[in-house]
PDB file of C-alpha atoms in Angstrom:
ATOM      1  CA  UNK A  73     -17.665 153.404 103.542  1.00  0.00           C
ATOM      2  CA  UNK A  74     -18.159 150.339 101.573  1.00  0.00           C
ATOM      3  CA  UNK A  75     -15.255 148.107 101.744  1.00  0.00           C
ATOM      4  CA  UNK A  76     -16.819 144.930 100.428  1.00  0.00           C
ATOM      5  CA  UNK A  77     -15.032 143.232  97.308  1.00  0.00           C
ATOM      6  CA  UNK A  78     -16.040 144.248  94.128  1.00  0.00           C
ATOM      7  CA  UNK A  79     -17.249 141.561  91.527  1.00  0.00           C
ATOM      8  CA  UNK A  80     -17.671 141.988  87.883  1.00  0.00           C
ATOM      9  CA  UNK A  81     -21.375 142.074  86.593  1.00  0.00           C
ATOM     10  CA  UNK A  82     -21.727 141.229  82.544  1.00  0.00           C
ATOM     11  CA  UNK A  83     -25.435 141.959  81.799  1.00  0.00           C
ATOM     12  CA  UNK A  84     -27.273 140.756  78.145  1.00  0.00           C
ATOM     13  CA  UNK A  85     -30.544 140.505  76.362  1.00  0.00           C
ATOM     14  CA  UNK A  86     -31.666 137.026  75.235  1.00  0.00           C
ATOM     15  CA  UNK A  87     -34.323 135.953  73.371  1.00  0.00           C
ATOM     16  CA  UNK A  88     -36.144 132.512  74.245  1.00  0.00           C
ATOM     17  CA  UNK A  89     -33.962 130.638  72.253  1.00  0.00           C
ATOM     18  CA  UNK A  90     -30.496 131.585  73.360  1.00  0.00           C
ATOM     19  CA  UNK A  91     -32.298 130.559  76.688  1.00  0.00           C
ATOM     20  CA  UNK A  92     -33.707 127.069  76.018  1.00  0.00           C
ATOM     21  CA  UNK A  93     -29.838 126.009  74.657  1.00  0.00           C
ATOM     22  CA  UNK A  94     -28.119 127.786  77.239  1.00  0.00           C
ATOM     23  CA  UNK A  95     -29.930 127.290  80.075  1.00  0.00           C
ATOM     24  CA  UNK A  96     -30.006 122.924  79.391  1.00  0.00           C
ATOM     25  CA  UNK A  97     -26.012 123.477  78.904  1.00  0.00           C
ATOM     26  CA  UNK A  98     -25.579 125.266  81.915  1.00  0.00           C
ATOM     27  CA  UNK A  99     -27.597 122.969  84.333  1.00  0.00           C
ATOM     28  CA  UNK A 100     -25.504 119.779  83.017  1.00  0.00           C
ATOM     29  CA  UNK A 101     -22.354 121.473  84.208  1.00  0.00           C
ATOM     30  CA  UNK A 102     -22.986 123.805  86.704  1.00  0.00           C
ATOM     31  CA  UNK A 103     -25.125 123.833  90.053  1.00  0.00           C
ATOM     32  CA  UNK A 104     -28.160 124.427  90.599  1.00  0.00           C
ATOM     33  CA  UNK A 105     -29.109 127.040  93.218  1.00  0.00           C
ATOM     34  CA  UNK A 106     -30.312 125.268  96.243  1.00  0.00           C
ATOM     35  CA  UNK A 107     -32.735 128.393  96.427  1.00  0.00           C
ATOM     36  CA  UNK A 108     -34.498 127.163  93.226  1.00  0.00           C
ATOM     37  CA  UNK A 109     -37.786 124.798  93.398  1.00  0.00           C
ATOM     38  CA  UNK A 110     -37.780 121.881  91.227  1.00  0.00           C
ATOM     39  CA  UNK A 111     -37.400 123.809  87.897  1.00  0.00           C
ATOM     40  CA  UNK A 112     -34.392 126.052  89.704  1.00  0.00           C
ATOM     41  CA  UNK A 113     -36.561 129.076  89.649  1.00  0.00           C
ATOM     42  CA  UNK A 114     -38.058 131.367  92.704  1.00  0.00           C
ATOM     43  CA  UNK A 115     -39.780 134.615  91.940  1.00  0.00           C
ATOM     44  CA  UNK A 116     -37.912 138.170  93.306  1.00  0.00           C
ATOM     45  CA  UNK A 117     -40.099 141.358  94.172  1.00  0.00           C
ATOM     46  CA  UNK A 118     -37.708 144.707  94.919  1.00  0.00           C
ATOM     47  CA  UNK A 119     -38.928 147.374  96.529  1.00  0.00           C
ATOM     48  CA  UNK A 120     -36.609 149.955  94.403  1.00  0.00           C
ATOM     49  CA  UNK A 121     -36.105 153.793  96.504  1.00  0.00           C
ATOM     50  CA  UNK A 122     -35.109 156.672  95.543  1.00  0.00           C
ATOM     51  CA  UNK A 123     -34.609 160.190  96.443  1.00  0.00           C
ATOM     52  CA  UNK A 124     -36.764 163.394  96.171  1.00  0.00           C
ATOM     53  CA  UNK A 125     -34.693 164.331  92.996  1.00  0.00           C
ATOM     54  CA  UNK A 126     -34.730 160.752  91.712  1.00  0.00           C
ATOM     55  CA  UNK A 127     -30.631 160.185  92.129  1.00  0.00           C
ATOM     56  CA  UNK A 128     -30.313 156.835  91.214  1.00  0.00           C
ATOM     57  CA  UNK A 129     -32.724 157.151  88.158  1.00  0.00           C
ATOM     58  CA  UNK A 130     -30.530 160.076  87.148  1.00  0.00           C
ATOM     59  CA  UNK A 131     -27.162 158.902  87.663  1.00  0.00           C
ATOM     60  CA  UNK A 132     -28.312 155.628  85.734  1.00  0.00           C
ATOM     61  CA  UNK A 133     -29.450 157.630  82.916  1.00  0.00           C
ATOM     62  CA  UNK A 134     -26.244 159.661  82.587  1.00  0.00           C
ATOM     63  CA  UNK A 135     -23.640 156.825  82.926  1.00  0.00           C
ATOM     64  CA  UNK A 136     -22.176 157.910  86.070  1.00  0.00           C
ATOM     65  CA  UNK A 137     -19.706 155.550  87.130  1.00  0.00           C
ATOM     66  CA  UNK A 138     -20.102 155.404  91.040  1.00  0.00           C
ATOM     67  CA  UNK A 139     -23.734 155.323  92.355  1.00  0.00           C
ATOM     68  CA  UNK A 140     -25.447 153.655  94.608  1.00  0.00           C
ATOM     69  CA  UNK A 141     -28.924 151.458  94.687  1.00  0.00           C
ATOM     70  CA  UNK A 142     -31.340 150.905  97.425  1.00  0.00           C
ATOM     71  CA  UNK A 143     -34.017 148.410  97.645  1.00  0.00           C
ATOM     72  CA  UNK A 144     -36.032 145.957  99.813  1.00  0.00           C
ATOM     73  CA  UNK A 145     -36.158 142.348  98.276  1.00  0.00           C
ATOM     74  CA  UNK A 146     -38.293 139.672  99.334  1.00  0.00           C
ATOM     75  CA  UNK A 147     -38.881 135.977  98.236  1.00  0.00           C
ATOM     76  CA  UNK A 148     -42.071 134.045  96.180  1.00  0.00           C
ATOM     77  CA  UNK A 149     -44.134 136.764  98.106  1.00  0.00           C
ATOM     78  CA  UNK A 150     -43.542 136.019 101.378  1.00  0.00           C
ATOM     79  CA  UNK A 151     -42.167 137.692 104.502  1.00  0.00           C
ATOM     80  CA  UNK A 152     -40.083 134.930 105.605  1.00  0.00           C
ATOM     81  CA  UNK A 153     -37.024 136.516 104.718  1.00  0.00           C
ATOM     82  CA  UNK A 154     -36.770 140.569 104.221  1.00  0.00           C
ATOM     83  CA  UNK A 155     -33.452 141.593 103.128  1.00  0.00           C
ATOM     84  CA  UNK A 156     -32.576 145.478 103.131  1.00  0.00           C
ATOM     85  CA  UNK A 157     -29.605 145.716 100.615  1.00  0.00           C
ATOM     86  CA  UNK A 158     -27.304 148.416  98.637  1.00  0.00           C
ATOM     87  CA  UNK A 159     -25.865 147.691  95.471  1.00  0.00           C
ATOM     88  CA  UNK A 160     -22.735 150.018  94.525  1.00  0.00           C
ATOM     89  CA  UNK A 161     -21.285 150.631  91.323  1.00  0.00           C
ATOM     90  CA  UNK A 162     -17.875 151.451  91.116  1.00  0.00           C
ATOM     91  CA  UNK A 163     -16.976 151.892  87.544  1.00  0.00           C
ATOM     92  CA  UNK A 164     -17.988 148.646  85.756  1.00  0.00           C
ATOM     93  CA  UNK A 165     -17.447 146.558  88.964  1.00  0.00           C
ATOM     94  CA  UNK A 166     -20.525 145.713  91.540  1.00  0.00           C
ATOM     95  CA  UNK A 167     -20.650 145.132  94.974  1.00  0.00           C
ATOM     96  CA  UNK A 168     -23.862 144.396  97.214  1.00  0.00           C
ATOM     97  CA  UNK A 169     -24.686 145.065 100.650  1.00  0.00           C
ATOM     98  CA  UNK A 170     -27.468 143.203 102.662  1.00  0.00           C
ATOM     99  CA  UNK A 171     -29.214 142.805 105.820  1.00  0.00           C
ATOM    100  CA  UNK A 172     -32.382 140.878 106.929  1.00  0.00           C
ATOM    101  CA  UNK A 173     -34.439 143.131 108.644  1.00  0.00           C
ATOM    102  CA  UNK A 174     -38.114 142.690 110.835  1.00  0.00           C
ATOM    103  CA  UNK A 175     -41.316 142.677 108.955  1.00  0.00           C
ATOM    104  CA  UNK A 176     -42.114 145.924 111.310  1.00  0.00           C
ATOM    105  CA  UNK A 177     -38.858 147.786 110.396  1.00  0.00           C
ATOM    106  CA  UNK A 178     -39.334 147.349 106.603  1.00  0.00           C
ATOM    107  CA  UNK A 179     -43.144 148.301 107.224  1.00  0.00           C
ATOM    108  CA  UNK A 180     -41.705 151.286 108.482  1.00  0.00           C
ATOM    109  CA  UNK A 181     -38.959 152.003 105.832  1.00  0.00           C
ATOM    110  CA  UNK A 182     -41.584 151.735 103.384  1.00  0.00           C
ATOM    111  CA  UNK A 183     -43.627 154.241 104.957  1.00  0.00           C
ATOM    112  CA  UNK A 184     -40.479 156.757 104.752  1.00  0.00           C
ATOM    113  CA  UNK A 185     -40.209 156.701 108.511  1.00  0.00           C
ATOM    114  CA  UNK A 186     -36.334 156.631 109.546  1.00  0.00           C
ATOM    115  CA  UNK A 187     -36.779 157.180 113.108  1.00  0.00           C
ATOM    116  CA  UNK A 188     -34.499 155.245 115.745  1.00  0.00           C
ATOM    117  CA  UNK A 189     -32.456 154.078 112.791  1.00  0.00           C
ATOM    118  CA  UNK A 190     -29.872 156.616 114.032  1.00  0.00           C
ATOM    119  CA  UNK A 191     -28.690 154.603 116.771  1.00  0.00           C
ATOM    120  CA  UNK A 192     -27.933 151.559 114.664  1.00  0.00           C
ATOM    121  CA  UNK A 193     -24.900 149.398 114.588  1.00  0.00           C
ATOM    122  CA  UNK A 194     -25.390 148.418 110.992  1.00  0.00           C
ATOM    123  CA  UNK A 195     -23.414 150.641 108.456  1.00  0.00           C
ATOM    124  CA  UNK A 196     -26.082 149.713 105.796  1.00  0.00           C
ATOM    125  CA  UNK A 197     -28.996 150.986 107.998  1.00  0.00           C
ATOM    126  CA  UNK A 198     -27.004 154.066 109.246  1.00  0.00           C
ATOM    127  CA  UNK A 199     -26.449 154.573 105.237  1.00  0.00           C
ATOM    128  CA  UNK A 200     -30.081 154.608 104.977  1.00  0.00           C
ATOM    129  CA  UNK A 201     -30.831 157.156 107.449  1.00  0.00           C
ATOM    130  CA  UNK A 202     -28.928 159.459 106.344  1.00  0.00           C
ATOM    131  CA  UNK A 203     -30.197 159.368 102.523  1.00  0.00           C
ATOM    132  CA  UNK A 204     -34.116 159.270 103.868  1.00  0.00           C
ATOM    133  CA  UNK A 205     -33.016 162.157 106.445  1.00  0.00           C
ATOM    134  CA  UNK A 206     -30.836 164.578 104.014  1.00  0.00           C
ATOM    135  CA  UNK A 207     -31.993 163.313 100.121  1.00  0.00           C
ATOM    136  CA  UNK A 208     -35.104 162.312 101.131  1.00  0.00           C
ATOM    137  CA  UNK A 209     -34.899 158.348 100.298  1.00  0.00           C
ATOM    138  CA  UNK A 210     -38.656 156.900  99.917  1.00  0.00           C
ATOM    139  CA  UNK A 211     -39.739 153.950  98.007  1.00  0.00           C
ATOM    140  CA  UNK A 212     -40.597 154.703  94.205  1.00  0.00           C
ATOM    141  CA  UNK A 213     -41.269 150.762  92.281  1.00  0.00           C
ATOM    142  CA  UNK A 214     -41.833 147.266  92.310  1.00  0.00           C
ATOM    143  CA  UNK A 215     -39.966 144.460  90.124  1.00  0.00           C
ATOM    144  CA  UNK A 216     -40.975 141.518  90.148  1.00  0.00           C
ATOM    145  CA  UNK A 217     -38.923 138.678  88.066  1.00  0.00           C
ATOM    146  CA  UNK A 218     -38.260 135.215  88.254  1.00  0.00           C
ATOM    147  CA  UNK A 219     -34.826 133.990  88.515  1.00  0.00           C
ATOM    148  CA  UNK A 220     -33.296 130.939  87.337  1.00  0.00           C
ATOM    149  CA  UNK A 221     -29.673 130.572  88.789  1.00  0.00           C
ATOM    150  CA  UNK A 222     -26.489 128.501  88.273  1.00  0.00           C
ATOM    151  CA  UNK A 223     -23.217 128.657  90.304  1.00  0.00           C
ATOM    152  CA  UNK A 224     -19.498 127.949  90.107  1.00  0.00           C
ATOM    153  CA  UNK A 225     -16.849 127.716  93.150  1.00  0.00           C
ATOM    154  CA  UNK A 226     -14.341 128.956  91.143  1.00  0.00           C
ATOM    155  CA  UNK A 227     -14.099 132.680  91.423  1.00  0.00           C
ATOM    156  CA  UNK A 228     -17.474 132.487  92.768  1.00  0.00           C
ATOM    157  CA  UNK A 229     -19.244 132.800  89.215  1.00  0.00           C
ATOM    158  CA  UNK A 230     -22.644 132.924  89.519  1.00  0.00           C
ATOM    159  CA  UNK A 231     -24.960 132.568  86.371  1.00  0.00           C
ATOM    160  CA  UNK A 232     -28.987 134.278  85.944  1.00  0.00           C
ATOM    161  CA  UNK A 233     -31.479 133.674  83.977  1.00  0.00           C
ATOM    162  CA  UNK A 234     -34.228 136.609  85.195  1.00  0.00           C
ATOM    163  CA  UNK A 235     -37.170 135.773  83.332  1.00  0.00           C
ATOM    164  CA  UNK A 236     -41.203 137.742  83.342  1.00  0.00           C
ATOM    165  CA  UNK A 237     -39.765 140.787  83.953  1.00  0.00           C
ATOM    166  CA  UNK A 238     -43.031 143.144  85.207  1.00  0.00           C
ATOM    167  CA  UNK A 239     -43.594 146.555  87.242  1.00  0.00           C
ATOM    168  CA  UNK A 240     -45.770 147.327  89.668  1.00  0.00           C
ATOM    169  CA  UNK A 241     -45.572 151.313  88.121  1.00  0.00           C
ATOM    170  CA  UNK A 242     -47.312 152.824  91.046  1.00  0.00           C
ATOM    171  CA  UNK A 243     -47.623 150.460  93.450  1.00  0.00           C
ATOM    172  CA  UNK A 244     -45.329 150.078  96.410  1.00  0.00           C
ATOM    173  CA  UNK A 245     -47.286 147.482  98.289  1.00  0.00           C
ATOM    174  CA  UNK A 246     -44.571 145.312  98.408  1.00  0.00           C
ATOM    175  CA  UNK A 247     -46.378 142.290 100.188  1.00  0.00           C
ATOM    176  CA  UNK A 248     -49.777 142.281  97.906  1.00  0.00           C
ATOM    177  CA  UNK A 249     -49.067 139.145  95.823  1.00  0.00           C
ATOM    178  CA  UNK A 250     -52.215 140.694  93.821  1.00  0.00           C
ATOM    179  CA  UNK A 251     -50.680 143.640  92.475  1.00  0.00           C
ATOM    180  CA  UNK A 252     -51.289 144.249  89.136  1.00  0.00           C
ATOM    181  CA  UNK A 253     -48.095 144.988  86.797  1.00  0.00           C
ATOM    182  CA  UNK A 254     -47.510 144.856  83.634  1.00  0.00           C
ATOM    183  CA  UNK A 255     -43.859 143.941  81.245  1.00  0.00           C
ATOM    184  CA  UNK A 256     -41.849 147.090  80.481  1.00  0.00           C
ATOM    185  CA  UNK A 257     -40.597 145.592  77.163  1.00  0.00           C
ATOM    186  CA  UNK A 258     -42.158 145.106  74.233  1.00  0.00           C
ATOM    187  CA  UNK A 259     -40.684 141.752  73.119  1.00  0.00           C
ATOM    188  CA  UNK A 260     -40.243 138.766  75.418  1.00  0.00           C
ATOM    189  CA  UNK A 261     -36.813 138.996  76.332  1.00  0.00           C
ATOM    190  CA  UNK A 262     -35.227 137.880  79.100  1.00  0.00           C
ATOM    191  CA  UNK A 263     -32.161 139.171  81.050  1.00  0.00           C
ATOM    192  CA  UNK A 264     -28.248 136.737  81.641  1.00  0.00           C
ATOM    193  CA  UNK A 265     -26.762 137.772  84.464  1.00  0.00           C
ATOM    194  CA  UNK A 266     -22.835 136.618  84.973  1.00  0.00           C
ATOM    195  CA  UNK A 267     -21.084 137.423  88.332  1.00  0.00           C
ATOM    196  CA  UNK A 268     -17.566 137.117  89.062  1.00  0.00           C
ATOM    197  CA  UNK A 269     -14.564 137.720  91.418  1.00  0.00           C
ATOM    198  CA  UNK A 270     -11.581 138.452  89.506  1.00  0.00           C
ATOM    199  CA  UNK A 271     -11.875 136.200  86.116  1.00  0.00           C
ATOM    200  CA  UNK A 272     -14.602 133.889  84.319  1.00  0.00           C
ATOM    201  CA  UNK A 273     -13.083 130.311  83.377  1.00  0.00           C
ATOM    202  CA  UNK A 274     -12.350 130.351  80.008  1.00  0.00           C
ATOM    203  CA  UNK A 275     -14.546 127.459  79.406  1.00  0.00           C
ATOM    204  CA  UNK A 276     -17.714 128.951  80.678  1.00  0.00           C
ATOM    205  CA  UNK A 277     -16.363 132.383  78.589  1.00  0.00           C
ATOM    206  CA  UNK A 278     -16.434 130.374  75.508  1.00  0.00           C
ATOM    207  CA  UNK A 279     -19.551 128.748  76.259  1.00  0.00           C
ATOM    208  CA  UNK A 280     -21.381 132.286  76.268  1.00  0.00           C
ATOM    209  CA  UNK A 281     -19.532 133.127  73.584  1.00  0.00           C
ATOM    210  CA  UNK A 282     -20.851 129.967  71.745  1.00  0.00           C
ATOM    211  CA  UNK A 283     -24.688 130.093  72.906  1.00  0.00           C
ATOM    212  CA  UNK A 284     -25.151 133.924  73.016  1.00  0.00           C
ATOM    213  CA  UNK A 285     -23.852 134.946  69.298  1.00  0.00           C
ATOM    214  CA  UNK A 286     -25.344 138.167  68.731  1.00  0.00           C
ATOM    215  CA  UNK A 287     -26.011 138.875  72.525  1.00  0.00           C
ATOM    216  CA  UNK A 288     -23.337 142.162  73.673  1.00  0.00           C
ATOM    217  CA  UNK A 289     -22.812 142.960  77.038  1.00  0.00           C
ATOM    218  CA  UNK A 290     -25.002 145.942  77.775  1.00  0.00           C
ATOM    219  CA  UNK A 291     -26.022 148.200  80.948  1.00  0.00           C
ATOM    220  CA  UNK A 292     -29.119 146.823  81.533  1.00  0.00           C
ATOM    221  CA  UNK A 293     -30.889 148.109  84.964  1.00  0.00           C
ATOM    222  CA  UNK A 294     -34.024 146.562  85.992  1.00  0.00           C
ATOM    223  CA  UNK A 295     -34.867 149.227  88.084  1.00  0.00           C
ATOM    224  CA  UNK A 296     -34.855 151.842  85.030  1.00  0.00           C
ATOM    225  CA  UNK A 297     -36.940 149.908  82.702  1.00  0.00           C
ATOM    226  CA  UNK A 298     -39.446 149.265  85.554  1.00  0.00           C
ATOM    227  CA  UNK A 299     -39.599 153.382  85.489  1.00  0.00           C
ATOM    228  CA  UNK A 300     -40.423 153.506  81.937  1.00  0.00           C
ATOM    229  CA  UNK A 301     -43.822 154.669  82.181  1.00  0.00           C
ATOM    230  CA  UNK A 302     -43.099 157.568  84.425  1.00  0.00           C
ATOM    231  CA  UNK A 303     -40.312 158.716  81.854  1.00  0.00           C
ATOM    232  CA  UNK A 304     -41.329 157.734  78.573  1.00  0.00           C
ATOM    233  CA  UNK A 305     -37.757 157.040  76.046  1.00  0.00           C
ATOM    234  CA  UNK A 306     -35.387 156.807  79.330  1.00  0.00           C
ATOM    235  CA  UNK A 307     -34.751 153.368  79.860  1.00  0.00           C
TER     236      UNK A 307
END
């Protein structure tokens, strides 16, 4: 049962431009992310799963309005830190579960191997036995990205730029720095990413609204448009 707090997720397509004057706006009022290098940016590569019948694809495709996402993230390709996470959608509101697991557990995730995850104490992992043991739950694609990211205290708004969007299509070896993938869209646009508790200052609001003319909130999924080779028009 997830009983996290649910945050608001507005998602839009920007083109370089809306990115160059928002981005230089953003980083003279808000801070940076201390995860950032020197130009605020460190690269993302999800290991997306999925069940036998492709659920999640599915349930993305057809709008439903509670689902759940399962993936294994890791950080400018290294295993230094693994985290196992769930994001939930509950109508238009988001919430994300996460847990750093062992470089042998997520080598054996990956594999589709659930065994001894029965005994857990983590909800999350018991979550994910259950969907490899009944739905079948085995990893399906790599995204990779890199993320630019700016934060707020208030109502924990958190602002991202997630730029070079590629897919590994087949791959899954999530730890191969030299995997070859390839940009699922044809123009070079880039994804902004606003998070918030239960309001976005109205100064920040009208500094989108300002900067990002033209730009409407839309469902955008990573994980879908990374899946547009294996079905062609679904994204």
């Amino acid at each position: 049962m997830n009983t996290l707090p649910l945050r608001h997720e507005l998602k839009y397509f920007i083109n370089e431009r809306q990115y160059f004057v928002l981005s230089g706006i953003l980083d003279g009022i808000l801070n940076r992310d201390p995860n950032g290098d020197e130009y605020n940016e460190y690269h993302i590569r999800s290991l997306y799963f999925d069940t036998v019948f492709n659920n999640a694809f599915v349930d993305k495709i057809s709008g439903v309005q509670n689902r759940d996402k399962y993936r294994i993230r890791i950080y400018n390709f290294t295993d230094k830190v693994i985290k196992l996470e769930c994001k939930t959608k509950v109508g238009s509101l988001i919430s994300k579960r996460s847990i750093t697991i062992p470089k042998l557990l997520c080598e054996q995730l990956m594999a589709g191997d659930p065994t001894g995850l029965e005994t857990t104490r983590s909800g999350l992992l018991n979550d994910v036995f259950r969907e490899m043991t009944v739905n079948l739950l085995r990893p399906v694609v790599l995204v990779d990205y890199v993320r630019e990211a700016y934060l707020h205290p208030a109502e924990e708004v958190r602002i991202t730029f997630d730029k070079q969007l590629r897919t590994g299509l087949w791959s899954k070896d999530l730890f191969n720095p030299y995997v070859p993938t390839v940009p699922p869209f044809d123009e070079n646009l880039m994804i902004l990413e606003v998070k918030y508790n239960k309001s976005l200052p109205s100064y920040i609001r009208d500094i989108l609204n300002t900067y990002c003319q033209g730009a409407l909130p839309s469902a955008i999924s990573k994980y879908t448009w990374c899946r547009r080779f294996e079905f062609p028009g679904e994204e």
